[in-house]
Tab-separated table of C-alpha atoms in Angstrom:
chain	number	residue	atom	x	y	z
A	694	ASP	CA	0.000	0.000	0.000
A	695	ALA	CA	1.206	3.507	-0.823
A	696	LYS	CA	2.310	5.624	2.131
A	697	THR	CA	0.586	8.700	3.536
A	698	THR	CA	2.057	11.541	5.597
A	699	GLN	CA	0.042	13.509	8.131
A	700	PRO	CA	0.929	16.039	10.837
A	701	ASN	CA	1.158	14.437	14.254
A	702	SER	CA	-1.272	16.837	15.855
A	703	MET	CA	-3.505	19.839	15.219
A	704	GLU	CA	-5.602	22.111	17.364
A	705	SER	CA	-8.861	23.838	16.646
A	706	ASN	CA	-11.382	25.993	18.436
A	707	GLU	CA	-14.903	24.733	18.746
A	708	GLU	CA	-17.331	25.895	16.061
A	709	GLU	CA	-14.487	26.699	13.650
A	710	PRO	CA	-13.611	24.784	10.467
A	711	VAL	CA	-10.719	22.332	10.552
A	712	HIS	CA	-8.583	21.338	7.587
A	713	LEU	CA	-6.630	18.112	8.103
A	714	PRO	CA	-3.976	17.606	5.404
A	715	CYS	CA	-2.597	14.365	4.007
A	716	ASN	CA	0.210	13.860	1.513
A	717	HIS	CA	0.304	10.754	-0.653
A	718	SER	CA	2.780	11.473	-3.419
A	719	THR	CA	3.145	7.794	-4.444
A	720	ILE	CA	-0.596	7.211	-4.903
A	721	SER	CA	-1.482	5.035	-7.872
A	722	GLY	CA	-4.275	5.793	-10.290
A	723	THR	CA	-6.601	3.194	-8.780
A	724	ASP	CA	-6.042	3.973	-5.090
A	725	TYR	CA	-8.999	5.294	-3.129
A	726	ILE	CA	-8.332	7.881	-0.400
A	727	HIS	CA	-10.061	6.920	2.830
A	728	TRP	CA	-10.352	8.771	6.120
A	729	TYR	CA	-11.111	7.140	9.426
A	730	ARG	CA	-11.091	8.534	12.920
A	731	GLN	CA	-10.713	6.974	16.317
A	732	LEU	CA	-12.337	8.605	19.319
A	733	PRO	CA	-10.898	7.807	22.757
A	734	SER	CA	-11.641	4.246	23.872
A	735	GLN	CA	-13.532	3.414	20.678
A	736	GLY	CA	-12.896	1.548	17.487
A	737	PRO	CA	-11.980	3.354	14.271
A	738	GLU	CA	-14.909	4.985	12.517
A	739	TYR	CA	-15.239	5.503	8.773
A	740	VAL	CA	-15.482	9.185	7.839
A	741	ILE	CA	-15.310	9.560	4.070
A	742	HIS	CA	-13.554	8.348	0.952
A	743	GLY	CA	-12.942	9.522	-2.595
A	744	LEU	CA	-11.086	8.737	-5.788
A	745	THR	CA	-10.688	11.878	-7.899
A	746	SER	CA	-13.528	14.289	-7.210
A	747	ASN	CA	-14.266	16.171	-4.018
A	748	VAL	CA	-16.778	14.431	-1.783
A	749	ASN	CA	-19.246	15.621	0.844
A	750	ASN	CA	-21.195	13.667	3.426
A	751	ARG	CA	-22.915	14.430	6.698
A	752	MET	CA	-19.675	14.133	8.657
A	753	ALA	CA	-17.126	15.953	6.534
A	754	SER	CA	-15.858	16.989	3.122
A	755	LEU	CA	-12.889	15.588	1.258
A	756	ALA	CA	-10.932	17.846	-1.061
A	757	ILE	CA	-8.594	15.992	-3.433
A	758	ALA	CA	-5.809	17.793	-5.261
A	759	GLU	CA	-5.934	17.694	-9.037
A	760	ASP	CA	-2.759	15.573	-9.211
A	761	ARG	CA	-4.116	13.396	-6.355
A	762	LYS	CA	-0.855	13.666	-4.446
A	763	SER	CA	-2.544	15.274	-1.491
A	764	SER	CA	-5.961	15.586	0.073
A	765	THR	CA	-7.637	17.513	2.869
A	766	LEU	CA	-10.345	16.401	5.234
A	767	ILE	CA	-12.569	19.316	6.153
A	768	LEU	CA	-14.698	19.418	9.270
A	769	HIS	CA	-16.935	22.423	8.725
A	770	ARG	CA	-17.632	23.195	12.384
A	771	ALA	CA	-15.519	21.348	14.897
A	772	THR	CA	-17.159	20.234	18.112
A	773	LEU	CA	-15.626	18.737	21.230
A	774	ARG	CA	-16.903	15.385	20.013
A	775	ASP	CA	-14.620	15.628	16.975
A	776	ALA	CA	-11.505	15.334	19.140
A	777	ALA	CA	-9.940	12.126	17.856
A	778	VAL	CA	-7.063	10.657	15.868
A	779	TYR	CA	-7.719	11.030	12.151
A	780	TYR	CA	-6.188	8.540	9.746
A	781	CYS	CA	-5.689	9.065	6.016
A	782	ILE	CA	-5.395	5.676	4.273
A	783	LEU	CA	-4.958	4.615	0.651
A	784	ARG	CA	-6.723	1.479	-0.520
A	785	GLY	CA	-6.028	-0.161	-3.820
A	786	PRO	CA	-8.374	-2.383	-5.824
A	787	THR	CA	-7.257	-5.544	-4.073
A	788	GLY	CA	-10.645	-7.207	-4.178
A	789	THR	CA	-11.122	-9.494	-1.231
A	790	ALA	CA	-7.690	-8.809	0.287
A	791	SER	CA	-8.545	-5.230	1.158
A	792	LYS	CA	-6.992	-4.475	4.528
A	793	LEU	CA	-6.556	-1.023	6.056
A	794	THR	CA	-2.955	0.009	6.712
A	795	PHE	CA	-3.031	2.579	9.507
A	796	GLY	CA	-0.266	5.112	10.014
A	797	THR	CA	0.145	7.303	13.091
A	798	GLY	CA	-2.606	9.728	12.074
A	799	THR	CA	-3.277	13.285	13.220
A	800	ARG	CA	-4.446	13.851	16.766
A	801	LEU	CA	-7.028	16.651	16.672
A	802	GLN	CA	-7.615	18.643	19.833
A	803	VAL	CA	-10.703	20.817	20.001
A	804	THR	CA	-10.921	23.518	22.634
A	805	LEU	CA	-13.701	25.803	23.794
B	277	ASP	CA	-28.717	-2.141	16.788
B	278	THR	CA	-25.005	-2.806	17.133
B	279	ALA	CA	-23.429	-3.362	13.717
B	280	VAL	CA	-20.200	-5.077	14.840
B	281	SER	CA	-20.209	-6.470	18.348
B	282	GLN	CA	-17.346	-8.036	20.229
B	283	THR	CA	-17.350	-9.989	23.461
B	284	PRO	CA	-15.971	-9.676	25.987
B	285	LYS	CA	-15.203	-5.964	26.203
B	286	TYR	CA	-12.526	-6.560	28.835
B	287	LEU	CA	-10.446	-9.678	29.381
B	288	VAL	CA	-7.947	-10.000	32.211
B	289	THR	CA	-6.096	-13.278	32.490
B	290	GLN	CA	-2.809	-14.854	33.427
B	291	MET	CA	0.124	-15.718	31.237
B	292	GLY	CA	-0.118	-19.185	29.754
B	293	ASN	CA	-3.920	-19.317	29.652
B	294	ASP	CA	-6.039	-19.851	26.532
B	295	LYS	CA	-8.800	-17.369	25.727
B	296	SER	CA	-11.287	-16.570	22.982
B	297	ILE	CA	-12.800	-13.338	21.683
B	298	LYS	CA	-16.019	-13.423	19.693
B	299	CYS	CA	-17.182	-11.084	16.958
B	300	GLU	CA	-20.497	-10.839	15.161
B	301	GLN	CA	-21.715	-8.442	12.487
B	302	ASN	CA	-25.295	-7.864	11.374
B	303	LEU	CA	-24.481	-5.756	8.311
B	304	GLY	CA	-24.650	-8.589	5.813
B	305	HIS	CA	-20.978	-8.131	4.921
B	306	ASP	CA	-18.929	-10.951	3.419
B	307	THR	CA	-15.519	-9.966	4.792
B	308	MET	CA	-14.356	-9.751	8.402
B	309	TYR	CA	-11.083	-8.688	9.990
B	310	TRP	CA	-9.110	-8.736	13.211
B	311	TYR	CA	-6.829	-5.803	14.054
B	312	LYS	CA	-4.493	-5.355	17.023
B	313	GLN	CA	-3.779	-1.991	18.651
B	314	ASP	CA	-0.728	-2.092	20.895
B	315	SER	CA	0.202	0.120	23.823
B	316	LYS	CA	1.654	2.737	21.472
B	317	LYS	CA	-1.749	2.946	19.754
B	318	PHE	CA	-0.453	1.476	16.509
B	319	LEU	CA	-3.244	-0.392	14.672
B	320	LYS	CA	-2.289	-3.371	12.555
B	321	ILE	CA	-4.203	-5.991	10.572
B	322	MET	CA	-3.922	-9.568	11.813
B	323	PHE	CA	-6.388	-11.629	9.779
B	324	SER	CA	-9.095	-11.296	7.204
B	325	TYR	CA	-11.771	-13.749	6.157
B	326	ASN	CA	-13.958	-13.577	3.077
B	327	ASN	CA	-16.968	-15.888	2.966
B	328	LYS	CA	-15.466	-17.988	5.762
B	329	GLU	CA	-12.121	-18.367	3.967
B	330	LEU	CA	-8.849	-16.984	5.303
B	331	ILE	CA	-7.446	-14.415	2.856
B	332	ILE	CA	-5.031	-12.371	4.985
B	333	ASN	CA	-2.669	-13.700	7.646
B	334	GLU	CA	-0.125	-11.034	8.561
B	335	THR	CA	2.715	-13.018	10.158
B	336	VAL	CA	0.781	-13.555	13.332
B	337	PRO	CA	2.134	-16.264	15.717
B	338	ASN	CA	0.319	-19.553	15.297
B	339	ARG	CA	-0.871	-19.252	18.907
B	340	PHE	CA	-3.558	-17.059	17.339
B	341	SER	CA	-6.202	-19.056	15.508
B	342	PRO	CA	-9.165	-17.318	13.908
B	343	LYS	CA	-12.312	-19.240	13.096
B	344	SER	CA	-15.233	-18.176	10.958
B	345	PRO	CA	-18.222	-20.495	11.382
B	346	ASP	CA	-20.284	-18.338	9.006
B	347	LYS	CA	-20.062	-14.988	7.227
B	348	ALA	CA	-21.455	-13.112	10.208
B	349	HIS	CA	-18.992	-14.399	12.788
B	350	LEU	CA	-15.238	-14.296	13.196
B	351	ASN	CA	-13.787	-15.529	16.472
B	352	LEU	CA	-10.222	-15.293	17.689
B	353	HIS	CA	-8.704	-17.974	19.912
B	354	ILE	CA	-5.363	-17.351	21.572
B	355	ASN	CA	-3.307	-20.155	23.113
B	356	SER	CA	-0.586	-19.818	25.733
B	357	LEU	CA	-1.068	-16.110	26.281
B	358	GLU	CA	2.075	-14.006	26.653
B	359	LEU	CA	2.654	-10.576	28.186
B	360	GLY	CA	3.140	-9.110	24.718
B	361	ASP	CA	-0.391	-10.109	23.760
B	362	SER	CA	-1.743	-7.335	25.981
B	363	ALA	CA	-3.494	-4.985	23.558
B	364	VAL	CA	-6.866	-3.918	22.258
B	365	TYR	CA	-8.236	-6.239	19.590
B	366	PHE	CA	-10.704	-4.824	17.084
B	367	CYS	CA	-13.003	-6.770	14.838
B	368	ALA	CA	-14.223	-5.165	11.611
B	369	SER	CA	-16.341	-6.053	8.631
B	370	SER	CA	-16.891	-4.807	5.108
B	371	GLN	CA	-18.211	-5.840	1.753
B	372	ALA	CA	-15.486	-7.018	-0.594
B	373	GLY	CA	-14.967	-4.507	-3.366
B	374	GLN	CA	-12.495	-2.469	-5.342
B	375	GLY	CA	-11.004	-0.498	-2.467
B	376	ASN	CA	-14.053	1.710	-2.044
B	377	GLN	CA	-15.901	-0.237	0.633
B	378	PRO	CA	-15.739	1.206	4.173
B	379	GLN	CA	-14.913	-1.018	7.096
B	380	HIS	CA	-17.060	-1.001	10.216
B	381	PHE	CA	-15.326	-1.618	13.528
B	382	GLY	CA	-16.411	-2.971	16.868
B	383	ASP	CA	-15.574	-1.200	20.105
B	384	GLY	CA	-12.660	-3.487	20.874
B	385	THR	CA	-11.680	-6.106	23.421
B	386	ARG	CA	-9.120	-4.927	25.943
B	387	LEU	CA	-6.887	-7.873	26.791
B	388	SER	CA	-4.596	-7.607	29.803
B	389	ILE	CA	-2.143	-10.355	30.668
B	390	LEU	CA	-0.981	-10.532	34.262
């Protein structure tokens, strides 16, 4: 699986937007960009994924660079509940053998 | 309605014992996984089953033996527990696909070896 690079930690104020960056310069043309997050004492939670176009869902937005070598997860209004470790993961078209390879992620702190 | 449920949530036992962790999913998925999160919070795949067949085995000691009686269940049996087995074990499930299928995780089983 291609490697991703994320900042170790970020801070945000509550109610403000948060932009979590991810670099993936060795991404292949068929790799999907996935984001998961892990809240304290919980299992990882799927957030969003995309291939080439920007994506929106009820949790977040995913902005993908035109060359696909980087992406940004956008939380439009951070809340205290969004404090978690956010993982950016690339997944290739491996059919049934489709594991998730977690890196160290970005620890997001949200303050009042 | 819990999508992926693991039991037990906590497991405290002594070195050398044998223990099992159970996992069930009610999402109708055909693929299930076991991940291990160590004390440094690093998450790593251990096994994956698709339609009851083992498809991923990531150099896990053979003291760990997964079993999938049907598509909805994937259990993990661990023999001769060692101190280094202390970790949080997460079960997950997904539909097999082309890299675009999300995985759904359970809340984890916290295993502590005394």
